[in-house]
Coordinates of C-alpha atoms and ligand atoms in Angstrom, one line a residue:
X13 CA 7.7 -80.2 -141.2
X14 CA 4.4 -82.0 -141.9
X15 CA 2.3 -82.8 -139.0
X16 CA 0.0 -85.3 -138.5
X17 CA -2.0 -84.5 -135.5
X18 CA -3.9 -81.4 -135.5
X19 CA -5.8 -79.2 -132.6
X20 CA -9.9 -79.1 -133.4
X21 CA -9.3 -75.7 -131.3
X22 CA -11.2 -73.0 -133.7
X23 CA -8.2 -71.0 -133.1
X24 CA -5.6 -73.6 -134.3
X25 CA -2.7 -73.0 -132.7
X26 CA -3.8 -70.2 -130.2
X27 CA -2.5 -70.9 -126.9
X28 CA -5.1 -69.3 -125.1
X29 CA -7.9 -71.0 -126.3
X30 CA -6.0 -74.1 -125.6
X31 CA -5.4 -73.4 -122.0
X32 CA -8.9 -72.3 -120.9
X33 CA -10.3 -75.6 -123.0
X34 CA -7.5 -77.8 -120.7
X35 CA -8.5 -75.9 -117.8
X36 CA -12.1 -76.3 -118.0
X37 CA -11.1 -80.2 -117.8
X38 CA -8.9 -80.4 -115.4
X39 CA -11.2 -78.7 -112.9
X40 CA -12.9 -81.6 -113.3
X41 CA -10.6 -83.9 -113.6
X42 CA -7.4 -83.4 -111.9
X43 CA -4.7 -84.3 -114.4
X44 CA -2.4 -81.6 -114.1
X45 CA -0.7 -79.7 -111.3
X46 CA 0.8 -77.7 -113.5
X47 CA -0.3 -76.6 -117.2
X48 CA 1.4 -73.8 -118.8
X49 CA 1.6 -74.5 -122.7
X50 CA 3.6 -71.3 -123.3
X51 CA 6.4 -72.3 -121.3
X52 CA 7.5 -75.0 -123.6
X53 CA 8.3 -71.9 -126.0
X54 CA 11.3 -71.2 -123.4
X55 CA 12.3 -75.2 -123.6
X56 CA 15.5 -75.0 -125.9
X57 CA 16.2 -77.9 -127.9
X58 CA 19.3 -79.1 -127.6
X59 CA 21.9 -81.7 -130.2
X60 CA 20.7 -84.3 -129.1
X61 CA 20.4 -86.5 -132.0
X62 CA 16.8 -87.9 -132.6
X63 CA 17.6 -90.9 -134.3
X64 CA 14.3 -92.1 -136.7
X65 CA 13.3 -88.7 -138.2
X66 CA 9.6 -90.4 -139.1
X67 CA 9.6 -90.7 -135.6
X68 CA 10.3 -87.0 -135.2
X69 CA 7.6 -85.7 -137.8
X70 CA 5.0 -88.4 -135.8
X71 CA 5.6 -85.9 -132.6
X72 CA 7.3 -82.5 -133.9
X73 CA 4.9 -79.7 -132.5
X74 CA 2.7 -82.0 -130.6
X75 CA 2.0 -80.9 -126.7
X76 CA 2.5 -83.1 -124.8
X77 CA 2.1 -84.1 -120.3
X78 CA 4.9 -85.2 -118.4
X79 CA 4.3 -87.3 -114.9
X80 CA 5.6 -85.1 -111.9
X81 CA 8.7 -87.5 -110.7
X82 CA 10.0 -86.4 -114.0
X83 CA 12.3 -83.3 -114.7
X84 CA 11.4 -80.7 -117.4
X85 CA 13.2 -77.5 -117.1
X86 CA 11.5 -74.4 -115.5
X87 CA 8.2 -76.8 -114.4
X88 CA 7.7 -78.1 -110.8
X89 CA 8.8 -81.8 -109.8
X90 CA 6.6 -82.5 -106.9
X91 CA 6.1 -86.4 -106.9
X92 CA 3.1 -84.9 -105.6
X93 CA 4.3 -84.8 -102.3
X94 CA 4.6 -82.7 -99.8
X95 CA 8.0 -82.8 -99.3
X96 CA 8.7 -81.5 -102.7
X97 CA 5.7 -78.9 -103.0
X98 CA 7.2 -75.9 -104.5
X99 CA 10.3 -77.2 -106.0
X100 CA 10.9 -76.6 -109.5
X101 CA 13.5 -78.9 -112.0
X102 CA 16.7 -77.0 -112.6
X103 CA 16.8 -79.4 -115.6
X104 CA 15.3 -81.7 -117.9
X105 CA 15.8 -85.2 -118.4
X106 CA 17.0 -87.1 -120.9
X107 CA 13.8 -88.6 -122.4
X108 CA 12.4 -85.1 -122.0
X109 CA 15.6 -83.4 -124.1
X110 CA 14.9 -85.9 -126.8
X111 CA 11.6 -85.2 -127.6
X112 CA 12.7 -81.6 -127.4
X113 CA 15.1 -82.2 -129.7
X114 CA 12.6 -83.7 -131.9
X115 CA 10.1 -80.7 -131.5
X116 CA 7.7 -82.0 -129.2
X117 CA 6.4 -79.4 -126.6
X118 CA 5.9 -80.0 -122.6
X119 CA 3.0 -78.4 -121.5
X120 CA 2.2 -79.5 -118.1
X121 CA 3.0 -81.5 -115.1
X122 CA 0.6 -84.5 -114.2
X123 CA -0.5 -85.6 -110.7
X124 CA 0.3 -89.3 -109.3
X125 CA 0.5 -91.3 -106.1
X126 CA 3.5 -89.9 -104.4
X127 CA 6.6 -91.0 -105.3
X128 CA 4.9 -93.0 -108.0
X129 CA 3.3 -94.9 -105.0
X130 CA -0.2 -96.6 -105.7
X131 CA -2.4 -98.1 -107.8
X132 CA -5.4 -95.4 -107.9
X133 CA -3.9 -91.9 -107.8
X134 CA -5.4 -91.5 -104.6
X135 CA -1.9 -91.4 -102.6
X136 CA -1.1 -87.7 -104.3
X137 CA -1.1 -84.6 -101.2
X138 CA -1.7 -82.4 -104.0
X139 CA -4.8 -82.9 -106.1
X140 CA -7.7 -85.6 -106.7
X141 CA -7.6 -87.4 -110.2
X142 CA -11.0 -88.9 -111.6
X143 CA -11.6 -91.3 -114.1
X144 CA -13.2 -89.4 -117.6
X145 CA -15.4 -91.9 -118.4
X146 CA -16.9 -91.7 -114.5
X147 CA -15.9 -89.4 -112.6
X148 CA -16.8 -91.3 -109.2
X149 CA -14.1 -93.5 -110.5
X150 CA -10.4 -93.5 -110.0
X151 CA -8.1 -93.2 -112.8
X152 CA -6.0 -95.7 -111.8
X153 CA -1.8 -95.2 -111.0
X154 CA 0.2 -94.4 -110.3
X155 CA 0.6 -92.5 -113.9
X156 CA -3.1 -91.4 -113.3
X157 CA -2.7 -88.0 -114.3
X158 CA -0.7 -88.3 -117.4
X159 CA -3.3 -91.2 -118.5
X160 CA -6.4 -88.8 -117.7
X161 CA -4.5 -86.2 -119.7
X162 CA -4.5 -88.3 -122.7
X163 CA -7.9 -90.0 -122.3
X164 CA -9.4 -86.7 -121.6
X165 CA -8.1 -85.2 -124.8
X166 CA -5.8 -82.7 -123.2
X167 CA -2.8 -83.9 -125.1
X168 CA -2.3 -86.9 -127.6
X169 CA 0.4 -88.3 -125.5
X170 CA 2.4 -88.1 -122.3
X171 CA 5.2 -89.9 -120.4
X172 CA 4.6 -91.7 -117.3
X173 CA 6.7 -94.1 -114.9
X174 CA 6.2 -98.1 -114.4
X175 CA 7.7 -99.4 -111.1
X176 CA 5.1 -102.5 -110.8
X177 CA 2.8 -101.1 -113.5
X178 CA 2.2 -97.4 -112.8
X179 CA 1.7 -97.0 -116.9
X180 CA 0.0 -99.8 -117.8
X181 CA -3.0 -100.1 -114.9
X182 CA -3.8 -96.2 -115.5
X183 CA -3.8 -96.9 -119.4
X184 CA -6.1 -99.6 -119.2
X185 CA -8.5 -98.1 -116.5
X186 CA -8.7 -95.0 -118.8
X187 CA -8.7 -96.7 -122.0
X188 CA -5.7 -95.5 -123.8
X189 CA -2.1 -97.4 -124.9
X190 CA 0.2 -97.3 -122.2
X191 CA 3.7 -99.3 -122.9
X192 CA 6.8 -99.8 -119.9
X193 CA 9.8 -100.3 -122.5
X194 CA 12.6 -103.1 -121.7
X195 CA 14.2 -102.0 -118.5
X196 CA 17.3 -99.5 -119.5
X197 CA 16.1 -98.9 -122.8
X198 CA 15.2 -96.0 -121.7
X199 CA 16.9 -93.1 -119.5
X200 CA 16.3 -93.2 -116.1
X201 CA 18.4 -89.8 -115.9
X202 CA 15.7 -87.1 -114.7
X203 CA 13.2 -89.8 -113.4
X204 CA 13.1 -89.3 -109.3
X205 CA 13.9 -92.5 -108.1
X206 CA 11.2 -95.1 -106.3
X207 CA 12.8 -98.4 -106.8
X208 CA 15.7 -98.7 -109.5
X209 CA 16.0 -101.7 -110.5
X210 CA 12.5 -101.9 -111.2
X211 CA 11.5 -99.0 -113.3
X212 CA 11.8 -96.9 -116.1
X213 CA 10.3 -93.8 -118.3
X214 CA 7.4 -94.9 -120.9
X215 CA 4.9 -94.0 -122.8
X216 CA 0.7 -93.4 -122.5
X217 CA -0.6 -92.0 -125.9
X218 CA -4.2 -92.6 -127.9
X219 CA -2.5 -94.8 -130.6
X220 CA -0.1 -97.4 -131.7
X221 CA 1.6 -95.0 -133.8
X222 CA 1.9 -92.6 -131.6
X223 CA 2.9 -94.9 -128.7
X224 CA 6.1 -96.2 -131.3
X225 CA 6.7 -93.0 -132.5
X226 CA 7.4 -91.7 -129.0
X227 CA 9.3 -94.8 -128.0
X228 CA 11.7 -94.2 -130.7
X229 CA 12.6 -91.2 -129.8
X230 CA 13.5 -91.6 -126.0
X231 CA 15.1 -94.8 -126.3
X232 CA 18.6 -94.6 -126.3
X233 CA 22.1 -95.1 -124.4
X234 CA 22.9 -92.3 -122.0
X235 CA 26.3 -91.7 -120.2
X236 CA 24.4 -89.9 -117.5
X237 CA 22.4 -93.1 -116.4
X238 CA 24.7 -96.0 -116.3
X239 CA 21.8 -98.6 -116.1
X240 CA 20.7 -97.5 -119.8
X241 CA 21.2 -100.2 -122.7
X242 CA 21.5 -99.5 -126.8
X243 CA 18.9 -101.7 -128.4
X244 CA 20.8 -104.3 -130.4
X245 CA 21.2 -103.5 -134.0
X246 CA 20.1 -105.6 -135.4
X247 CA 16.5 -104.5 -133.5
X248 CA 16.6 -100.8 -133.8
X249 CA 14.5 -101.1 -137.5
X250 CA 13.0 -104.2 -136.5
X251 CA 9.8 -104.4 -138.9
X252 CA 6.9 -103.2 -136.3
X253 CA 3.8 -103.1 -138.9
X254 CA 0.3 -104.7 -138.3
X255 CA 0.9 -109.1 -138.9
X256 CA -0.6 -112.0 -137.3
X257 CA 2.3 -114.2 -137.8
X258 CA 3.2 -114.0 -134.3
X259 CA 2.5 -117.4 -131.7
X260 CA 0.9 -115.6 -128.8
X261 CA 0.5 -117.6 -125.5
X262 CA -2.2 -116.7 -123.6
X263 CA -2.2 -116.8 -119.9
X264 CA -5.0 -119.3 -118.5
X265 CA -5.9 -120.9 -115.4
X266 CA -7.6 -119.2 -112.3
X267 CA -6.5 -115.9 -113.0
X268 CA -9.1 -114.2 -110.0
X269 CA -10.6 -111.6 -112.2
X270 CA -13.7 -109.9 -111.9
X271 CA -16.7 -111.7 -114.1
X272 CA -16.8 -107.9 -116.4
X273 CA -13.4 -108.4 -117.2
X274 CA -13.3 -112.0 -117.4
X275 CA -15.7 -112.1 -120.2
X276 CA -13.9 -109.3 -121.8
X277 CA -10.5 -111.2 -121.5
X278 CA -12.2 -114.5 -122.8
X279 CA -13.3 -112.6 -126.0
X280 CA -10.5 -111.1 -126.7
X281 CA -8.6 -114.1 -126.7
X282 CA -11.2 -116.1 -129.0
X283 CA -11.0 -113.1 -131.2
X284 CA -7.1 -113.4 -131.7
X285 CA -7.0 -116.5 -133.4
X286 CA -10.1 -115.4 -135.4
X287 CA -7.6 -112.7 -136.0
X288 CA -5.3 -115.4 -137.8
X289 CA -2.6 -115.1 -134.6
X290 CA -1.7 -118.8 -133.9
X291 CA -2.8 -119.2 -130.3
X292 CA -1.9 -121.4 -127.3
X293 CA -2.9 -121.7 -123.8
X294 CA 0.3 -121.0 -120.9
X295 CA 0.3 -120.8 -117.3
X296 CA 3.2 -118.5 -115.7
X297 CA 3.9 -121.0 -112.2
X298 CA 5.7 -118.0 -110.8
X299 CA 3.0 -115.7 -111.2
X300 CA 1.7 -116.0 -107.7
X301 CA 4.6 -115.1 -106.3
X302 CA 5.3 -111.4 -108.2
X303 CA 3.4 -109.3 -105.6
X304 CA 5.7 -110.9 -102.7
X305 CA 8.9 -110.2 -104.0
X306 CA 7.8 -106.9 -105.8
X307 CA 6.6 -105.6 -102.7
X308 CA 9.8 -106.6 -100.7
X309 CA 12.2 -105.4 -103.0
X310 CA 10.2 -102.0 -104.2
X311 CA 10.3 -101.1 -100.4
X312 CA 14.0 -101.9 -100.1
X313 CA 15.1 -99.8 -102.8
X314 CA 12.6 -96.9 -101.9
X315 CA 13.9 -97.1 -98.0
X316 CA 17.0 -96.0 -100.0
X317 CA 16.2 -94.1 -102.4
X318 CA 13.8 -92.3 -100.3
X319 CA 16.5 -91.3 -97.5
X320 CA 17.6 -88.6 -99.2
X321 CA 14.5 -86.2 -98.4
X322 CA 16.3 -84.8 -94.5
X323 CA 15.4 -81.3 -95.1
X324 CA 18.5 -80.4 -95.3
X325 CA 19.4 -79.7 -98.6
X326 CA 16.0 -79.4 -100.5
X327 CA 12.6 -80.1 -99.8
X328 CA 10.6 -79.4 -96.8
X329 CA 12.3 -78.3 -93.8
X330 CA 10.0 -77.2 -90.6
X331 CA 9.8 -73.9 -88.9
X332 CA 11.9 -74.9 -86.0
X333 CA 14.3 -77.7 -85.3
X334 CA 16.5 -77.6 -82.0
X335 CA 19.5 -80.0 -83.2
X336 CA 19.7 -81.8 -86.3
X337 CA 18.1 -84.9 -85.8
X338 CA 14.9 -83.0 -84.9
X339 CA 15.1 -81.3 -88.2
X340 CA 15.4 -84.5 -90.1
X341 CA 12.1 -86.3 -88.1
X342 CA 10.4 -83.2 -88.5
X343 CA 10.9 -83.3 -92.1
X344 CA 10.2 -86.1 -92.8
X345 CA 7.2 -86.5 -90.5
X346 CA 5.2 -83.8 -92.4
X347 CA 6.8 -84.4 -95.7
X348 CA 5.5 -87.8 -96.5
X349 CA 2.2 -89.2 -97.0
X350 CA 1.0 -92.7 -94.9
X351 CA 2.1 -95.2 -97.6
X352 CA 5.3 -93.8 -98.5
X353 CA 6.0 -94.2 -94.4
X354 CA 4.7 -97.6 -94.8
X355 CA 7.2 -98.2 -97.5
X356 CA 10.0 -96.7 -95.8
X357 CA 9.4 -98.7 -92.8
X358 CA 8.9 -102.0 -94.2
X359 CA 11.8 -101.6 -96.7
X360 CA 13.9 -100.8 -93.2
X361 CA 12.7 -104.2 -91.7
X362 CA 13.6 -106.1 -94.9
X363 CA 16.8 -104.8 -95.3
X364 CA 17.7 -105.2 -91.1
X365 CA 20.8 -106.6 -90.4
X366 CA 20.3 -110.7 -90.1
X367 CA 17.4 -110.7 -92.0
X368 CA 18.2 -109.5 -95.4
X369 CA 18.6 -113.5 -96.2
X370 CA 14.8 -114.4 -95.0
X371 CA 13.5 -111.4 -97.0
X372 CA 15.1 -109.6 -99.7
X373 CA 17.8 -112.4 -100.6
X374 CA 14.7 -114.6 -100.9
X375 CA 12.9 -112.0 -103.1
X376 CA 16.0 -111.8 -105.2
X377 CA 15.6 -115.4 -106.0
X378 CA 12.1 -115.4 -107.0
X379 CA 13.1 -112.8 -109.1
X380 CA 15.4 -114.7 -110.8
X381 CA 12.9 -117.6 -111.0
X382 CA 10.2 -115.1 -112.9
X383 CA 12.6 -114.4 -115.4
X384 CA 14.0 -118.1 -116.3
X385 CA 10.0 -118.7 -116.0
X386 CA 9.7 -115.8 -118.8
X387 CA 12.8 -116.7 -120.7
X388 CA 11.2 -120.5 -120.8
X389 CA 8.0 -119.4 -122.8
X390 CA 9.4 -117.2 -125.0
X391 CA 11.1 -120.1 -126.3
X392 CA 7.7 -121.3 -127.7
X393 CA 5.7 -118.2 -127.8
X394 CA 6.5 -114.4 -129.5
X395 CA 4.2 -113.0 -127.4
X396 CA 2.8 -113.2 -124.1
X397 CA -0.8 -111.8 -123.5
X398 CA -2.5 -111.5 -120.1
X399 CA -4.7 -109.2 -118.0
X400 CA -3.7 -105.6 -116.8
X401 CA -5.7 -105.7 -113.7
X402 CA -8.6 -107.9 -112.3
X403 CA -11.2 -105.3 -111.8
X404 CA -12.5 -102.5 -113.7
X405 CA -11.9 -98.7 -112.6
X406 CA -13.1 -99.0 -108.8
X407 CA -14.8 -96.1 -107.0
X408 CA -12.5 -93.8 -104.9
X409 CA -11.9 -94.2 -101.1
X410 CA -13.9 -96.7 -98.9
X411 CA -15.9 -98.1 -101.6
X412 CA -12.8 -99.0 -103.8
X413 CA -10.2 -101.2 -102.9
X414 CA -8.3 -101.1 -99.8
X415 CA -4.9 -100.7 -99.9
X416 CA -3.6 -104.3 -99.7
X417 CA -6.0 -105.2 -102.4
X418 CA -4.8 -103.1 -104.6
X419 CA -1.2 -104.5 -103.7
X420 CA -2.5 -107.8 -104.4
X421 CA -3.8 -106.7 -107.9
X422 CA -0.5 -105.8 -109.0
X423 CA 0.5 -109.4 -109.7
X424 CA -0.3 -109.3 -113.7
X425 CA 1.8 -106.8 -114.0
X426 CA 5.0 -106.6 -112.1
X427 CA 5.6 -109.3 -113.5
X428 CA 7.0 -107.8 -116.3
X429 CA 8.8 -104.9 -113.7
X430 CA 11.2 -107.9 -112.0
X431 CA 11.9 -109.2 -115.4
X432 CA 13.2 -106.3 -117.2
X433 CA 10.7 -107.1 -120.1
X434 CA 8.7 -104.3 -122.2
X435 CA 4.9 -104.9 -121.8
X436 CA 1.9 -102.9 -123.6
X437 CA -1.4 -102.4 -122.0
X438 CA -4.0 -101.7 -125.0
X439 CA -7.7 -100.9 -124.6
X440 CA -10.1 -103.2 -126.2
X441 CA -13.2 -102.1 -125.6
X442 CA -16.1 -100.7 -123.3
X443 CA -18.0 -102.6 -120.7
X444 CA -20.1 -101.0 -118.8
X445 CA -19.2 -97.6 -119.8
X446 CA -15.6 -98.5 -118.7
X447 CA -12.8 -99.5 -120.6
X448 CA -11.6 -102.9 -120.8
X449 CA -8.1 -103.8 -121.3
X450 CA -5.0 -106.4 -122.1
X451 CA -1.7 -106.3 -122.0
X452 CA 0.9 -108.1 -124.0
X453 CA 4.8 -108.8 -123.4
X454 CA 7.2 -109.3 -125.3
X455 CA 11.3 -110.2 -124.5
X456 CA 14.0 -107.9 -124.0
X457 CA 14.0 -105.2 -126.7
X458 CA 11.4 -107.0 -128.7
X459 CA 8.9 -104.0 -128.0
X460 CA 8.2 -104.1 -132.5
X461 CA 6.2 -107.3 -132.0
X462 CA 4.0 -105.7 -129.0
X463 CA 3.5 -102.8 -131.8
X464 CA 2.7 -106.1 -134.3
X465 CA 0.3 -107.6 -132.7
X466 CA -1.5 -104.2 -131.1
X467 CA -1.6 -102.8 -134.7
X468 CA -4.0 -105.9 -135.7
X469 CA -6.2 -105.7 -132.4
X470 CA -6.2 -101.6 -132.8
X471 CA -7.9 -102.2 -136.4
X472 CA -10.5 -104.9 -134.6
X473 CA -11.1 -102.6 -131.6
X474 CA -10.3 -98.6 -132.4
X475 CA -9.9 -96.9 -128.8
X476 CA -12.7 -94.8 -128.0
X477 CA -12.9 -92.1 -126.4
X478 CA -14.9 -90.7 -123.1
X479 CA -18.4 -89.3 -124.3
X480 CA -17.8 -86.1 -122.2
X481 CA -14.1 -85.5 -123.5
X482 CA -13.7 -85.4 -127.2
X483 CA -10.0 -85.5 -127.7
X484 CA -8.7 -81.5 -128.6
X485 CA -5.7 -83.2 -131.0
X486 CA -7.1 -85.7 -133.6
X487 CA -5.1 -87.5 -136.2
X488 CA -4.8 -84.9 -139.8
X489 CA -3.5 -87.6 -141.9
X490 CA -1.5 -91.1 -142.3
X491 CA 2.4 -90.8 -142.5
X492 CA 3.9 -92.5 -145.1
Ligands
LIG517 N1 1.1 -100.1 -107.7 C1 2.5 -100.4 -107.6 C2 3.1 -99.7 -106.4 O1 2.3 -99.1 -105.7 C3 3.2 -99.8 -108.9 C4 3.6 -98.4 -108.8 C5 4.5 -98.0 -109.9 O2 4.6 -98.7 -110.9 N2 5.1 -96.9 -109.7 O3 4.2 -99.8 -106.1

């Protein structure tokens, strides 16, 4: 099978070469936990039938990261926490298989906020993740090692997991594609869960055609997650190839961004209708009100999903309990991080008996109103194109954002999370020595016209890459 991505290694294909060369990154950047590029040898692909084989030649022999809340066979699934140091998958899952099946190779296991967390990477117990083009910088999250990973040149793509945006912020703060697919599109089966109705398996990779070519191959039914939808037929070929006959609304009004990325956003958007795209000014009356309900119903689900981690049956389990409910507080005492106790806590309050109507019915109903909101502009517009986040990379700890600002900064895109709607984040250029991003979103299973319009502004603006990292996998040749 032809390839057409190829190693700059001297050694071509020599594994050892490629190791130390990853290594030497990562100490100084903290992608991966866990990088072990011969081990994928020992991945057996399975029947799993790769529908799209162009798809399949795009990725066949490519390594590639995997974030660690998701299952690969034989590697460790620590959701960088504590509570799941040391535990390794006894499986893979299903977006995993496929791109097995389709010859792709997983080499390593990349860090995140735990549980998928955060906006900055900075919630992991494990490791410290730092932005390649400054390392003073965070990388973003929660997907922040799997984006780092691909910025960095470690590997030309890698999944990740978007709750509230935990592809898309990390993409765009490390200047690479990053795109949350239509919610059930993809398999959730293998993903640990954080908040279910909200998220799903995507895809960070240094090009559109990679980005598609990767999306094609995990998307698809599965009867071992119920929640997973077929693309409609009439979709599944849908003509994704670089055209400017799309009517993009662009979000306006005070949108609270930084002045860096303000300009930015402002040019980009004059540039699309120099691009020929037939442009028009929206406003999104809901959008104020994302954070709220994404917050409150995030923490419900993960008070849930999260109650599973007693210590009894896997994960950490102290020294010494003296009855069983000592066991379970002890666990979970020194298993989780401060944030994922916030969230447990306050998705405890929200779901208390007698309230559930002041908070998370409430929520539910803003959620409702976001999409009707959504499903009302698409009747105008193909495309809907706004800001990933309002700042640039911040600095890590105190001189960053605190915690709550970073919640807040989460409204552009969990909007897209409570809708069910796929949304790209694509880099657009460097400001400051720091990427600069949008993102666009399209309706339910539309995900060719976010590969439309991305294929026009990739020609404009080619990503580029962090002057310390040159990638280690460049692109040998056009498919065609
Ligand atoms: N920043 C958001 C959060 O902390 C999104 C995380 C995600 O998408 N996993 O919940």
């Amino acid at each position: 099978m032809k390839s057409y991505w190829k190693t700059v290694l001297t050694g071509g294909q020599d594994l050892d070469e490629y190791r130390a060369a990853v290594q030497d990154r990562n100490r100084e950047l903290g992608a991966f936990l866990e990088f072990d590029p011969t081990r994928c040898a020992a991945s057996t692909p399975d029947d799993a039938v790769v529908d799209g084989s162009a798809a399949a030649e795009r990725v066949a022999g490519l390594p590639y990261a995997v974030k660690d809340n998701i299952a690969v066979s034989g590697f460790s699934l620590t959701c960088a926490s504590r509570m799941l140091d040391g535990f390794r998958s006894p499986y893979s899952a299903t977006a995993v298989r496929r791109l097995d099946a389709a010859g792709a190779r997983p080499v390593g296991k990349t860090n995140l906020d735990e549980f998928g967390m955060g906006s900055a990477t900075e919630n992991s117990a494990l490791a410290e993740t730092h932005n390649p083009w400054d390392r003073s910088r965070v990388a973003g999250g929660s997907s922040g090692g799997s984006a780092v990973a691909v910025a960095a040149g470690m590997v030309p793509f890698a999944l990740g997991s978007d709750t509230g945006g935990s592809i898309r912020q990390p993409a765009a703060f490390c200047g690479v594609y990053g795109l949350k697919p239509t919610y059930g599109a993809v398999s959730r089966y293998g993903l640990v869960a954080y908040a279910s109705s909200l998220e799903g398996i995507g895809v960070l990779a240094a090009d559109v055609d990679l980005t598609e070519a990767v999306f094609h191959i995990i998307r698809a039914e599965d009867e071992m997650d119920h929640s997973s939808i077929a693309c409609p037929r009439e979709l599944l070929d849908a003509d994704s190839s670089a055209a400017t006959d799309l009517r993009i609304g662009v979000l306006g009004g005070e949108l609270g961004l930084d002045e860096v990325v303000a300009t930015g956003y402002g040019r980009t958007v004059e540039r699309l209708s120099e691009l020929g795209f037939s442009v028009t000014a929206v406003e999104l009356p809901t959008l104020e009100y994302s954070v709220p309900a994404y917050y409150t119903i995030a923490a419900a689900e993960a008070s849930a999903n999260l109650a599973r981690y007693n210590g009894v049956r896997y994960g950490l389990r102290p020294d010494y309990a003296e009855n069983p409910e000592e066991l379970v507080r002890g666990a979970r005492e020194q298993g989780f991080g401060p944030e994922v106790k916030l969230r447990i806590l306050l998705g405890t309050y929200v779901l208390r008996s007698g309230f559930q109507e002041q908070y998370y019915l409430r929520a539910q109903k803003i959620r409702t109103a976001i999409r009707s909101d959504l499903a009302r502009l698409f009747e105008s517009v193909d495309v809907l194109c706004m800001p990933v986040f309002p700042v640039q990379p911040f600095a890590h700890g105190e001189a960053g954002l605190s915690p709550f600002q970073q919640k807040l900064a989460d409204r552009f895109t969990s909007t897209a999370n409570l809708a069910g709607v796929p949304a790209l984040a694509l880099p657009v250029g460097v400001e400051r020595g720091l990427p600069l991003a949008l993102q666009l979103l399209a309706p339910a299973f539309h995900e060719h016209r976010l590969f439309r319009a991305a294929r026009v502004l990739e020609q404009y603006a080619p990503p580029a890459t962090p002057p310390d990292y040159p990638p280690l996998w460049v692109k040998a040749g056009v498919p065609g």
